Short mmCIF file of C-alpha atoms in Angstrom, two decimals:
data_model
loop_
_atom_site.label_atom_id
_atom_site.label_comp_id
_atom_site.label_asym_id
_atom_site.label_seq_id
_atom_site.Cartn_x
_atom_site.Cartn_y
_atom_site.Cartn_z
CA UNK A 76 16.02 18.89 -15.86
CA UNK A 77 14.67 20.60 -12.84
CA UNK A 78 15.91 19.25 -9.47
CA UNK A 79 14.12 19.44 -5.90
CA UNK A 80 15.56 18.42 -2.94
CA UNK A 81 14.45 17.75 0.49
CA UNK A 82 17.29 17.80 3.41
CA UNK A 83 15.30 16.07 7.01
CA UNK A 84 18.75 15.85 9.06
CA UNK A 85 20.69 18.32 10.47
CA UNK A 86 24.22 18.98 9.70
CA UNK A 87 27.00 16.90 10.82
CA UNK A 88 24.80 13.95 13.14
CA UNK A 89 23.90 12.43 9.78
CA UNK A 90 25.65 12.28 6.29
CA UNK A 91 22.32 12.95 4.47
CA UNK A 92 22.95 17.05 4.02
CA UNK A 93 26.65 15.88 2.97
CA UNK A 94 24.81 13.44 0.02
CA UNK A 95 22.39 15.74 -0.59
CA UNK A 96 25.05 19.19 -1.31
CA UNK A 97 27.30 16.89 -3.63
CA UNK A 98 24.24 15.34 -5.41
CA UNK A 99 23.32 19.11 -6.26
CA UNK A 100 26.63 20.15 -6.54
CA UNK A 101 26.83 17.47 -9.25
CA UNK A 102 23.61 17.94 -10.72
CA UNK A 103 24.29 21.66 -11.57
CA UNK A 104 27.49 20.85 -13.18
CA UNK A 105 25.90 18.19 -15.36
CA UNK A 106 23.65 21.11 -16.58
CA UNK A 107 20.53 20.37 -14.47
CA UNK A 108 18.67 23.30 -12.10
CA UNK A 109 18.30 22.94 -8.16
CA UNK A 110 15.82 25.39 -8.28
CA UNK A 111 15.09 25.09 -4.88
CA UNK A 112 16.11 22.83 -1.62
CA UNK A 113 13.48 22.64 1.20
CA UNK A 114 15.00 21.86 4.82
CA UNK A 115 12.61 20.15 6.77
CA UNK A 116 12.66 18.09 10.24
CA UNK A 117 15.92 18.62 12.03
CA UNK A 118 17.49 19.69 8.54
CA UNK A 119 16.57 23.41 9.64
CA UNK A 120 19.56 23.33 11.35
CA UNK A 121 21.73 23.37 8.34
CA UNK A 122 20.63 27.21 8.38
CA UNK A 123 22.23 28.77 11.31
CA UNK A 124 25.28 31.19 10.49
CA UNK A 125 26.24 30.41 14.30
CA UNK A 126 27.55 27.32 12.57
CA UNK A 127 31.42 26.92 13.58
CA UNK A 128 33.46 23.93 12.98
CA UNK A 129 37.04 22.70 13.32
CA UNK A 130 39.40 24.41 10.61
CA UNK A 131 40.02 21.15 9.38
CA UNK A 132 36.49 19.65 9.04
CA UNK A 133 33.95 20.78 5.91
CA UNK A 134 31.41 24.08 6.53
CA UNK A 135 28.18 22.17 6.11
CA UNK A 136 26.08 25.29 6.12
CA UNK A 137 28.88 28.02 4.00
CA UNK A 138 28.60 25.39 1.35
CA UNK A 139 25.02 25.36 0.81
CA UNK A 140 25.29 29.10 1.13
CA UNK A 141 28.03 29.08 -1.80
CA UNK A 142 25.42 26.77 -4.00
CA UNK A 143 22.62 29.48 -3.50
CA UNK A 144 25.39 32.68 -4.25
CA UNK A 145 26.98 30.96 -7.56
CA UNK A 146 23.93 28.98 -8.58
CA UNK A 147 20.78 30.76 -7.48
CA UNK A 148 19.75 27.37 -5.63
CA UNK A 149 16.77 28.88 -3.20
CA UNK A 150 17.39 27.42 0.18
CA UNK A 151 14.26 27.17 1.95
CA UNK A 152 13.88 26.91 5.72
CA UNK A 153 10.11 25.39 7.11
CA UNK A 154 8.63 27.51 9.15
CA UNK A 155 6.94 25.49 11.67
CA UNK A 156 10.27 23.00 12.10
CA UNK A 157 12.44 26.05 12.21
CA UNK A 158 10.68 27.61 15.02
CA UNK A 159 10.24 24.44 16.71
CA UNK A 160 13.77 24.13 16.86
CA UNK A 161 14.86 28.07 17.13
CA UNK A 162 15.72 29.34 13.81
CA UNK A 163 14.62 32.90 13.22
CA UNK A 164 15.71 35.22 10.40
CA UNK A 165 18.10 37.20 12.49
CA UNK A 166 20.29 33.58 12.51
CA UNK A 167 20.09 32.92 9.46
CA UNK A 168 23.01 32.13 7.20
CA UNK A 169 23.15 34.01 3.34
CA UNK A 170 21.35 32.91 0.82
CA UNK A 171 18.17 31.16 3.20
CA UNK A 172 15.23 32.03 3.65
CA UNK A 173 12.39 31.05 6.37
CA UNK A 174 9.09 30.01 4.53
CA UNK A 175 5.97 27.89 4.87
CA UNK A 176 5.42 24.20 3.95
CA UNK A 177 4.11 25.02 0.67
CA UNK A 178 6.90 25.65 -1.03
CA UNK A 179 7.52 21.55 -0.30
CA UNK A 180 4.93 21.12 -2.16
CA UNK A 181 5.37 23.60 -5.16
CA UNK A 182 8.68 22.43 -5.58
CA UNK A 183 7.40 18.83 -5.91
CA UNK A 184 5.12 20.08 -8.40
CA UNK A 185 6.70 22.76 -10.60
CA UNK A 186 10.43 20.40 -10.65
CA UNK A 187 10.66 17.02 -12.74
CA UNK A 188 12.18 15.36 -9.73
CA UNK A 189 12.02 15.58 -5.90
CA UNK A 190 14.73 13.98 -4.02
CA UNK A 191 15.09 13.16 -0.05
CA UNK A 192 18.13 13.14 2.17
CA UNK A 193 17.57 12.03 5.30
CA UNK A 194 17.59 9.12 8.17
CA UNK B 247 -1.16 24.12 11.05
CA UNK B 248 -2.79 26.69 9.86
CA UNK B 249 0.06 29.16 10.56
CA UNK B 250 1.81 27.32 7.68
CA UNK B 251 -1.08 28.29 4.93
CA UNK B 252 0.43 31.36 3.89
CA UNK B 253 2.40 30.49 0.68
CA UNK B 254 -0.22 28.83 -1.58
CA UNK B 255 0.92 30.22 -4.83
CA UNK B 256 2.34 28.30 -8.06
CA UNK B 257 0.34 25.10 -9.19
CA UNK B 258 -0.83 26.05 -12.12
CA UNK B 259 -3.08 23.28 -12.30
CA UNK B 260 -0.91 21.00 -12.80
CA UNK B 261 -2.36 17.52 -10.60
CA UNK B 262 0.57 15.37 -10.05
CA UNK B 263 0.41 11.83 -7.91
CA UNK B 264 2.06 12.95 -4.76
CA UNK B 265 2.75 10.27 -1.97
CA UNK B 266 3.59 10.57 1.50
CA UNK B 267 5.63 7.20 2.69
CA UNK B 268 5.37 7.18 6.23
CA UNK B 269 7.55 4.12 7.90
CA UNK B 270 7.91 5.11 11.75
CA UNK B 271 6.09 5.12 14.50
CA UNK B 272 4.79 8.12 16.56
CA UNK B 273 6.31 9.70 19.39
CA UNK B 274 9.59 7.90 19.28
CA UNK B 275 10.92 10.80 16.71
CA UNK B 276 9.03 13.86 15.30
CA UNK B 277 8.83 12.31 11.76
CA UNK B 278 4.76 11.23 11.94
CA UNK B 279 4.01 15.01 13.10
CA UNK B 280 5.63 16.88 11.00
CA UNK B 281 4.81 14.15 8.01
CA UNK B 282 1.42 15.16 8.99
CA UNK B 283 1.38 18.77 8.83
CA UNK B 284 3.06 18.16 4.90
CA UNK B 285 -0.03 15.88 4.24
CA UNK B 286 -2.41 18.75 5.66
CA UNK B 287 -0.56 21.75 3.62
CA UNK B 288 -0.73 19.38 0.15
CA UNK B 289 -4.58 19.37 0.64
CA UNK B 290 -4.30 23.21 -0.74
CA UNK B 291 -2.77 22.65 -4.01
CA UNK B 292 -5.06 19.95 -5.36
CA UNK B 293 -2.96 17.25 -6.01
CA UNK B 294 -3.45 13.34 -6.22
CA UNK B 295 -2.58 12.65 -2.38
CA UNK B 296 -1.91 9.14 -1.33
CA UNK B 297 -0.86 8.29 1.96
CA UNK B 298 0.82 5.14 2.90
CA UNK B 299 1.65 3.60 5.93
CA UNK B 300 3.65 0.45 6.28
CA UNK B 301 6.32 -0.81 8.51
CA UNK B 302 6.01 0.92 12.11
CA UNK B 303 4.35 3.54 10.19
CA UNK B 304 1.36 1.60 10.93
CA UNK B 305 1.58 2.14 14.46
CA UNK B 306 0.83 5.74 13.55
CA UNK B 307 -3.00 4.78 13.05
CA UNK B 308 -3.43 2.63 16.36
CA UNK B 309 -6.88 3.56 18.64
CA UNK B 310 -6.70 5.00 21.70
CA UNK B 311 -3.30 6.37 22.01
CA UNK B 312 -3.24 8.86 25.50
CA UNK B 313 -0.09 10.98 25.11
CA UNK B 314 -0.99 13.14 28.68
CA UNK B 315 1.87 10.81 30.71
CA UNK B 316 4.74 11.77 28.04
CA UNK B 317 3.66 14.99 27.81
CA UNK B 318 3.68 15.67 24.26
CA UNK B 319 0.73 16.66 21.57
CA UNK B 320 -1.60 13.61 21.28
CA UNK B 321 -2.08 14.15 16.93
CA UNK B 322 -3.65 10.89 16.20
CA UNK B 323 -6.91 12.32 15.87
CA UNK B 324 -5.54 14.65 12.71
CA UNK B 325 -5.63 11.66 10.66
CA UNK B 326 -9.54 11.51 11.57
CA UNK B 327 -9.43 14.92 9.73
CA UNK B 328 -7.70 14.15 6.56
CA UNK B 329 -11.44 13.23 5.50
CA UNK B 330 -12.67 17.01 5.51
CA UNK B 331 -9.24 18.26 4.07
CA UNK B 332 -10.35 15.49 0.94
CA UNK B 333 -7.77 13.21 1.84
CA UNK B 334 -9.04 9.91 1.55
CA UNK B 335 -6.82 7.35 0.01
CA UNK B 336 -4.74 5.77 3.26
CA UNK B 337 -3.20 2.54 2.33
CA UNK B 338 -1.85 -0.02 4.65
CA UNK B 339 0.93 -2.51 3.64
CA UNK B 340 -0.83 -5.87 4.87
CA UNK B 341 2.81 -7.62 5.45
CA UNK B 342 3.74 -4.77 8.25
CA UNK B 343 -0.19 -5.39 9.76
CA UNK B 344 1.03 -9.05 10.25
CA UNK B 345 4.35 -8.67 11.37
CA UNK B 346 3.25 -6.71 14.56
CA UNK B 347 -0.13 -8.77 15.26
CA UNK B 348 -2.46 -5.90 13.88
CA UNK B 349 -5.63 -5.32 11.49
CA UNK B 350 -7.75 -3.10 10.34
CA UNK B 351 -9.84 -2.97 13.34
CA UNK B 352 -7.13 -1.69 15.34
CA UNK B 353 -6.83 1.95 13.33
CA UNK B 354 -8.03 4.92 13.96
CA UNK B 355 -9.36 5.36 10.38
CA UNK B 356 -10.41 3.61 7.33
CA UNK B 357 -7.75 2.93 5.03
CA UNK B 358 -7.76 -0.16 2.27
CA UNK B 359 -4.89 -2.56 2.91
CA UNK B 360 -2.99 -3.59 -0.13
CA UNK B 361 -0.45 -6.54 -0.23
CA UNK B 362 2.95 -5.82 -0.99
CA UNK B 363 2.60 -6.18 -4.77
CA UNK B 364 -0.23 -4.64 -4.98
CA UNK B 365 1.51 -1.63 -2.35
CA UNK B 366 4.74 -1.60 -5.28
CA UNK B 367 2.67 -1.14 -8.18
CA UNK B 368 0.62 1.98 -6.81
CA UNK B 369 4.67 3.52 -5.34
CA UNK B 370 5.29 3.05 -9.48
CA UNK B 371 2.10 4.80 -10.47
CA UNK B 372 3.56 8.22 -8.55
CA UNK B 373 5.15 11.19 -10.01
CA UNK B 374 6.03 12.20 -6.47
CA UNK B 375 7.30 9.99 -3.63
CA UNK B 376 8.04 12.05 -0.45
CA UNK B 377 9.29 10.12 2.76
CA UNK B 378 8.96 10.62 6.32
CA UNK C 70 11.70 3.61 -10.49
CA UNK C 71 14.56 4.29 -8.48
CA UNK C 72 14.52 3.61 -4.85
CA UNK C 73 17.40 4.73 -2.74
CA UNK C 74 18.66 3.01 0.15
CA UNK C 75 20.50 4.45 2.59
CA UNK C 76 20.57 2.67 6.15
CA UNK C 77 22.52 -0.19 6.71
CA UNK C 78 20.41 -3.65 6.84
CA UNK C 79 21.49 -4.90 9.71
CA UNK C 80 20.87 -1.99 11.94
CA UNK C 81 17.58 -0.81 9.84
CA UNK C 82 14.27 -3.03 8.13
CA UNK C 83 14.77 0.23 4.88
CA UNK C 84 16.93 -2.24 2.76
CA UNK C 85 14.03 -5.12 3.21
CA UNK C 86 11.14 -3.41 2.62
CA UNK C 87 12.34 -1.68 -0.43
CA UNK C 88 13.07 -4.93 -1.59
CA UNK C 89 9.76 -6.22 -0.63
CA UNK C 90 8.08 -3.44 -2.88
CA UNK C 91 10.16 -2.69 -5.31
CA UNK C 92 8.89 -3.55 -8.96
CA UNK C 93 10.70 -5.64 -11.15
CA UNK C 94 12.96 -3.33 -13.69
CA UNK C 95 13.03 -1.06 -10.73
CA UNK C 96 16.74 0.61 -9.62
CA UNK C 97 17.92 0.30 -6.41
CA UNK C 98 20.65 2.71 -4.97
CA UNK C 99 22.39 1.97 -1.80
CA UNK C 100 24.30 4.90 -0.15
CA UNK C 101 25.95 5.83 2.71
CA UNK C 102 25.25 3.21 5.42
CA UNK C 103 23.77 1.09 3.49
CA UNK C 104 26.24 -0.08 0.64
CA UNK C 105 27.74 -2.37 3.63
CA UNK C 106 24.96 -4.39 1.95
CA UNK C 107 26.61 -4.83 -1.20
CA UNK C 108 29.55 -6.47 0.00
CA UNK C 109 30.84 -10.22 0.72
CA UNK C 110 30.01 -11.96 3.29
CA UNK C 111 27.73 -9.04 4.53
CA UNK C 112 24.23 -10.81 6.25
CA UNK C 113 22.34 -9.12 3.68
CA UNK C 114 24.38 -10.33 0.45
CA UNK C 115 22.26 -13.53 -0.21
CA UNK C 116 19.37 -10.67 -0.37
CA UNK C 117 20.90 -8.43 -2.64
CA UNK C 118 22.32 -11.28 -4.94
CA UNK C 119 18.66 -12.66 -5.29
CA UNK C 120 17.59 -9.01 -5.87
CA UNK C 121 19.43 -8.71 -8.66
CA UNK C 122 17.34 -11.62 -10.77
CA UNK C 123 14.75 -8.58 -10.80
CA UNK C 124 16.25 -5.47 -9.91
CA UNK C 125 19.37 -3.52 -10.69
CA UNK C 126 21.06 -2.54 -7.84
CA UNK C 127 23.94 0.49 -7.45
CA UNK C 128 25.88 1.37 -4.93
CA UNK C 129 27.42 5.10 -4.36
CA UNK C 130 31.48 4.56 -4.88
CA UNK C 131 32.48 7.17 -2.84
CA UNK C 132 30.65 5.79 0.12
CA UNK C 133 31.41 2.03 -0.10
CA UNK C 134 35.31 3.88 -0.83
CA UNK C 135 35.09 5.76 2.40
CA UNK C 136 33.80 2.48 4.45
CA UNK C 137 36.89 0.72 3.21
CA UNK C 138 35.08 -1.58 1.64
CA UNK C 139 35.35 -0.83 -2.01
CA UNK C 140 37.75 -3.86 -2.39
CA UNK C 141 34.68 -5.79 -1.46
CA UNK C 142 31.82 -5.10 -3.62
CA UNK C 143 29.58 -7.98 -4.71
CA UNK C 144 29.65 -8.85 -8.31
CA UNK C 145 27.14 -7.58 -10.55
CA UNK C 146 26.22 -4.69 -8.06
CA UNK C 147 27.01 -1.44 -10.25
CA UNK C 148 29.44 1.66 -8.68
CA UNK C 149 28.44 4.83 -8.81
CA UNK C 150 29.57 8.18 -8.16
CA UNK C 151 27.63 11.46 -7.36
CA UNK C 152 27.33 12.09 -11.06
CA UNK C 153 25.93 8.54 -11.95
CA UNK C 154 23.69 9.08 -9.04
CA UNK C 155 22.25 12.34 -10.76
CA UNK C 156 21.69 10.36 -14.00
CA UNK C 157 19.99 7.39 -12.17
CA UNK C 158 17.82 10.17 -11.09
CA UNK C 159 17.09 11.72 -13.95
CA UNK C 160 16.84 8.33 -15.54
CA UNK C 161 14.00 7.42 -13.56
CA UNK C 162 10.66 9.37 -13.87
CA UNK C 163 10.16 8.39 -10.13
CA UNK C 164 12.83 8.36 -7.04
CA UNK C 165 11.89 7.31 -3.48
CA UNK C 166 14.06 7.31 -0.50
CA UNK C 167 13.74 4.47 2.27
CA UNK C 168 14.07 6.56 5.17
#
């Protein structure tokens, strides 16, 4: 089954991009797609490669990069929120990508399921 | 908005129910705006749009809101534009009307106001529920 | 339908108005903050033990486990981990999230 997923919360304020990377995490290794995951709201901020935690704590954003490298999972960035909020392709961790609201949309349309993470 | 209308590609006309859940109230956090500009984009891929407003989502639709003291983008009008982008099913929950002392006469556009079980049965109906 | 809960009730209204329009033979699924819900002696128990009549109701493991409060769960509220949250997903032609 084909799996979208919204993220509205930035990294490490909230738990919903933590729920939302082991629900795909999971969801691949049951055999489903993440085709894509949209970041929207102050989830755009999962995006930043200027990310740089304690040693000891979890890389929020290297782990969604990992899902997109091993997986193919297309990590989508909103525009509008992301320049709202200063993201810009030249911050931009591997494997995302900066694109319009559509692609919200299309994934609600084109997956079986559409699943939000947020507050 | 329109910046956003640049990557309109992939329906395949497919028409799915898509509805757009909005629970909080403007201005406190960004959520209603940027709810809004989803709603506006979905108008291009000619899907089944519901919106629905209930809990302080209602306060979203309130007359007469003047944003020029705080500063920030007054976008209550947009919702009197939904009409032209051939958005027209708004829903109200009637329950979160009552619990803050409002009706119908107090929004900024014409919606139909559905009691809670009535509300539940058209969430079921959808094939896609997206939350603000 | 599924419905997924995921503020705690007595800070947030998500937990009650879910409940107040969720259809009966719908799934609820309470994660992170709000599977203090599903516990005893929590304010919202009475709620989610007359929910049940109607409704099957989940609750993530691994969150209620991280809250220390998986030695507290409230009988006949289902555990599941991220797996069983995928299936309750898939499961369900319809998910919504009470944010």
């Amino acid at each position: 089954m084909k799996i979208g997923i919204m993220v509205s919360e930035g990294p490490y304020n909230h738990q919903a991009s933590d729920t939302a990377y082991l629900f795909a995490r999971t969801a691949i290794e049951k055999g489903h797609k993440v085709p894509r995951v949209f970041f929207y709201h102050d989830g755009v901020n999962n995006s930043t490669k200027l990310t740089e935690p304690p040693q000891d704590d979890r890389h929020v954003v290297n782990r969604w990069s990992k899902l997109a490298e091993d997986h193919g999972v297309d990590l989508v960035v909103c525009v509008a929120a992301g320049m709202r909020r200063g993201i810009k392709d030249e911050i931009l961790a591997p494997g995302f990508r900066i694109s319009g609201l559509g692609q919200l949309v299309e994934a609600g349309i084109q997956c079986d399921r559409l699943v939000t993470f947020g507050d | 908005m329109s910046d956003m209308m640049d990557d309109m590609e992939g329906g395949e006309g497919v028409v799915k129910k898509f509805m757009f859940v909005n629970r909080k109230a403007p201005h406190g956090t960004v959520y209603a705006l940027e709810g809004l500009e989803v709603v506006l984009i979905s108008a291009a891929f000619d899907q089944d749009v519901s919106m629905v407003f209930t809990d302080d989502g209602v306060y979203e639709l309130i007359k007469g809101m003047n944003t020029k003291g705080i500063e920030v983008k007054d976008f209550s009008k947009t919702y009197r534009a939904l009409e032209g982008y051939d958005i027209e099913k708004l829903y109200v929950e009637k329950a979160s009307m009552d619990a803050r002392g409002l009706s119908e006469d107090d929004l900024i556009v014409d919606v139909t106001v559905l009691d809670s079980a009535e509300m539940a049965s058209l969430m079921a109906e959808q094939d896609v529920v997206i939350s603000f | 339908m599924l419905h997924i809960v995921n503020k705690s009730a007595t800070e947030r209204n998500s937990l009650e108005s879910c409940l107040r329009m969720a259809t009966k033979g719908s799934a609820v699924l309470l994660i992170e903050d709000a599977v203090y819900a599903a516990t005893q002696g929590s304010e919202a128990a009475a709620k989610i033990q007359s929910a049940m009549a109607d409704l099957q109701i989940y609750a993530l493991g691994p969150d209620m486990e991280a809250r220390g409060m998986a030695g507290r769960v409230l009988d006949g509220v289902k555990l599941v981990d991220y797996g069983g949250f995928v299936d309750l997903v898939t499961e369900h032609s319809t998910c919504q999230s009470w944010l």
